[in-house]
């Protein structure tokens, strides 16, 4: 069995197998939209609104799936576009890896 001991905001999971302890980090919680700017968001605002890390936001921008614009050398997000994207992602059926692999194998043949 695993036990946890709290150290600051991190938790240390103590393994019963005698291995080194694993760190468990607290899960990020989305910030209420009322606490964020109304007109434009930066990367940190999107991360807070979605309860994700800033690196997660940068990855989605690099993949071209998160709507954004570049202004003055930085990324800017329109809150309405981000929320529309988020609801569209929630409604879309996600294909399993097996289905995706089968389709790509058929297209190669």
PDB file of C-alpha atoms in Angstrom:
ATOM      1  CA  UNK A   1       0.000   0.000   0.000  1.00  0.00           C
ATOM      2  CA  UNK A   2       1.096   3.552  -0.594  1.00  0.00           C
ATOM      3  CA  UNK A   3       0.958   6.207   2.095  1.00  0.00           C
ATOM      4  CA  UNK A   4       1.269   9.946   1.642  1.00  0.00           C
ATOM      5  CA  UNK A   5       2.962  12.524   3.808  1.00  0.00           C
ATOM      6  CA  UNK A   6       2.435  16.242   3.166  1.00  0.00           C
ATOM      7  CA  UNK A   7       5.444  18.487   2.548  1.00  0.00           C
ATOM      8  CA  UNK A   8       4.403  22.086   1.823  1.00  0.00           C
ATOM      9  CA  UNK A   9       2.121  22.074  -1.222  1.00  0.00           C
ATOM     10  CA  UNK A  10       3.587  18.781  -2.428  1.00  0.00           C
ATOM     11  CA  UNK A  11       2.815  15.306  -1.205  1.00  0.00           C
ATOM     12  CA  UNK A  12       5.419  12.609  -0.860  1.00  0.00           C
ATOM     13  CA  UNK A  13       4.074   9.140  -1.665  1.00  0.00           C
ATOM     14  CA  UNK A  14       5.875   6.537   0.406  1.00  0.00           C
ATOM     15  CA  UNK A  15       6.157   3.252  -1.449  1.00  0.00           C
ATOM     16  CA  UNK A  16       5.638   0.048   0.512  1.00  0.00           C
ATOM     17  CA  UNK A  17       8.141  -1.660  -1.808  1.00  0.00           C
ATOM     18  CA  UNK A  18      10.957   0.359  -0.232  1.00  0.00           C
ATOM     19  CA  UNK A  19      11.758   2.362  -3.375  1.00  0.00           C
ATOM     20  CA  UNK A  20      12.355   6.089  -3.441  1.00  0.00           C
ATOM     21  CA  UNK A  21       9.333   8.239  -2.627  1.00  0.00           C
ATOM     22  CA  UNK A  22       7.360   9.692  -5.527  1.00  0.00           C
ATOM     23  CA  UNK A  23       6.230  13.310  -5.560  1.00  0.00           C
ATOM     24  CA  UNK A  24       2.550  14.015  -6.082  1.00  0.00           C
ATOM     25  CA  UNK A  25       1.670  17.563  -6.992  1.00  0.00           C
ATOM     26  CA  UNK A  26      -1.603  19.221  -6.149  1.00  0.00           C
ATOM     27  CA  UNK A  27      -4.038  19.276  -9.069  1.00  0.00           C
ATOM     28  CA  UNK A  28      -4.554  22.705 -10.635  1.00  0.00           C
ATOM     29  CA  UNK A  29      -8.017  24.100 -10.265  1.00  0.00           C
ATOM     30  CA  UNK A  30      -9.506  26.522 -12.810  1.00  0.00           C
ATOM     31  CA  UNK A  31      -9.787  30.126 -11.651  1.00  0.00           C
ATOM     32  CA  UNK A  32     -13.272  31.684 -11.845  1.00  0.00           C
ATOM     33  CA  UNK A  33     -13.630  33.698 -15.049  1.00  0.00           C
ATOM     34  CA  UNK A  34     -14.691  36.761 -13.061  1.00  0.00           C
ATOM     35  CA  UNK A  35     -11.135  37.017 -11.686  1.00  0.00           C
ATOM     36  CA  UNK A  36      -9.571  37.190 -15.170  1.00  0.00           C
ATOM     37  CA  UNK A  37      -9.414  40.139 -17.615  1.00  0.00           C
ATOM     38  CA  UNK A  38     -12.512  40.487 -19.807  1.00  0.00           C
ATOM     39  CA  UNK A  39     -11.033  41.628 -23.142  1.00  0.00           C
ATOM     40  CA  UNK A  40      -7.737  39.770 -23.736  1.00  0.00           C
ATOM     41  CA  UNK A  41      -5.866  36.944 -22.053  1.00  0.00           C
ATOM     42  CA  UNK A  42      -2.191  36.112 -21.964  1.00  0.00           C
ATOM     43  CA  UNK A  43      -0.810  32.574 -21.684  1.00  0.00           C
ATOM     44  CA  UNK A  44      -0.939  32.702 -17.881  1.00  0.00           C
ATOM     45  CA  UNK A  45      -4.639  33.701 -17.957  1.00  0.00           C
ATOM     46  CA  UNK A  46      -5.567  30.830 -20.312  1.00  0.00           C
ATOM     47  CA  UNK A  47      -3.673  28.384 -18.105  1.00  0.00           C
ATOM     48  CA  UNK A  48      -5.489  29.631 -15.003  1.00  0.00           C
ATOM     49  CA  UNK A  49      -8.911  29.606 -16.700  1.00  0.00           C
ATOM     50  CA  UNK A  50      -8.476  26.022 -17.919  1.00  0.00           C
ATOM     51  CA  UNK A  51      -6.686  24.716 -14.838  1.00  0.00           C
ATOM     52  CA  UNK A  52      -3.619  23.732 -16.873  1.00  0.00           C
ATOM     53  CA  UNK A  53       0.043  24.677 -16.929  1.00  0.00           C
ATOM     54  CA  UNK A  54       1.511  27.372 -19.153  1.00  0.00           C
ATOM     55  CA  UNK A  55       3.541  24.718 -20.985  1.00  0.00           C
ATOM     56  CA  UNK A  56       0.273  22.906 -21.837  1.00  0.00           C
ATOM     57  CA  UNK A  57      -1.036  26.124 -23.411  1.00  0.00           C
ATOM     58  CA  UNK A  58       2.182  26.609 -25.421  1.00  0.00           C
ATOM     59  CA  UNK A  59       1.961  23.013 -26.682  1.00  0.00           C
ATOM     60  CA  UNK A  60      -1.631  23.505 -27.882  1.00  0.00           C
ATOM     61  CA  UNK A  61      -0.598  26.716 -29.646  1.00  0.00           C
ATOM     62  CA  UNK A  62       2.319  24.915 -31.331  1.00  0.00           C
ATOM     63  CA  UNK A  63      -0.063  22.152 -32.467  1.00  0.00           C
ATOM     64  CA  UNK A  64      -2.293  24.842 -33.965  1.00  0.00           C
ATOM     65  CA  UNK A  65      -5.405  23.792 -32.054  1.00  0.00           C
ATOM     66  CA  UNK A  66      -5.800  26.659 -29.580  1.00  0.00           C
ATOM     67  CA  UNK A  67      -7.056  29.924 -31.182  1.00  0.00           C
ATOM     68  CA  UNK A  68      -4.653  32.818 -30.618  1.00  0.00           C
ATOM     69  CA  UNK A  69      -3.063  35.889 -32.190  1.00  0.00           C
ATOM     70  CA  UNK A  70       0.421  37.346 -31.920  1.00  0.00           C
ATOM     71  CA  UNK A  71       0.713  40.958 -30.887  1.00  0.00           C
ATOM     72  CA  UNK A  72       3.837  42.815 -29.797  1.00  0.00           C
ATOM     73  CA  UNK A  73       5.827  39.608 -29.839  1.00  0.00           C
ATOM     74  CA  UNK A  74       3.557  37.715 -27.448  1.00  0.00           C
ATOM     75  CA  UNK A  75       0.551  35.436 -27.626  1.00  0.00           C
ATOM     76  CA  UNK A  76      -2.847  36.993 -27.033  1.00  0.00           C
ATOM     77  CA  UNK A  77      -6.096  35.083 -26.639  1.00  0.00           C
ATOM     78  CA  UNK A  78      -9.682  36.304 -26.996  1.00  0.00           C
ATOM     79  CA  UNK A  79     -11.610  34.786 -24.060  1.00  0.00           C
ATOM     80  CA  UNK A  80     -14.734  34.107 -26.154  1.00  0.00           C
ATOM     81  CA  UNK A  81     -12.682  32.203 -28.761  1.00  0.00           C
ATOM     82  CA  UNK A  82     -10.957  30.114 -26.086  1.00  0.00           C
ATOM     83  CA  UNK A  83     -14.270  29.219 -24.439  1.00  0.00           C
ATOM     84  CA  UNK A  84     -15.817  28.352 -27.831  1.00  0.00           C
ATOM     85  CA  UNK A  85     -12.815  26.129 -28.591  1.00  0.00           C
ATOM     86  CA  UNK A  86     -13.152  24.493 -25.193  1.00  0.00           C
ATOM     87  CA  UNK A  87     -16.830  23.646 -25.657  1.00  0.00           C
ATOM     88  CA  UNK A  88     -16.172  22.377 -29.192  1.00  0.00           C
ATOM     89  CA  UNK A  89     -13.436  20.079 -27.810  1.00  0.00           C
ATOM     90  CA  UNK A  90     -15.813  18.742 -25.143  1.00  0.00           C
ATOM     91  CA  UNK A  91     -18.545  17.955 -27.685  1.00  0.00           C
ATOM     92  CA  UNK A  92     -16.352  16.273 -30.289  1.00  0.00           C
ATOM     93  CA  UNK A  93     -15.993  12.497 -30.120  1.00  0.00           C
ATOM     94  CA  UNK A  94     -12.429  11.461 -29.542  1.00  0.00           C
ATOM     95  CA  UNK A  95     -11.125   8.713 -31.809  1.00  0.00           C
ATOM     96  CA  UNK A  96      -9.223   5.969 -30.120  1.00  0.00           C
ATOM     97  CA  UNK A  97      -5.596   5.340 -31.037  1.00  0.00           C
ATOM     98  CA  UNK A  98      -6.565   1.992 -32.491  1.00  0.00           C
ATOM     99  CA  UNK A  99      -9.058   3.633 -34.874  1.00  0.00           C
ATOM    100  CA  UNK A 100      -6.559   6.321 -35.869  1.00  0.00           C
ATOM    101  CA  UNK A 101      -3.832   3.744 -36.526  1.00  0.00           C
ATOM    102  CA  UNK A 102      -6.190   1.589 -38.587  1.00  0.00           C
ATOM    103  CA  UNK A 103      -7.187   4.575 -40.747  1.00  0.00           C
ATOM    104  CA  UNK A 104      -3.584   5.603 -41.327  1.00  0.00           C
ATOM    105  CA  UNK A 105      -2.618   2.005 -42.192  1.00  0.00           C
ATOM    106  CA  UNK A 106      -5.443   1.852 -44.759  1.00  0.00           C
ATOM    107  CA  UNK A 107      -4.406   5.141 -46.322  1.00  0.00           C
ATOM    108  CA  UNK A 108      -0.822   3.878 -46.757  1.00  0.00           C
ATOM    109  CA  UNK A 109      -1.955   0.690 -48.529  1.00  0.00           C
TER     110      UNK A 109
END
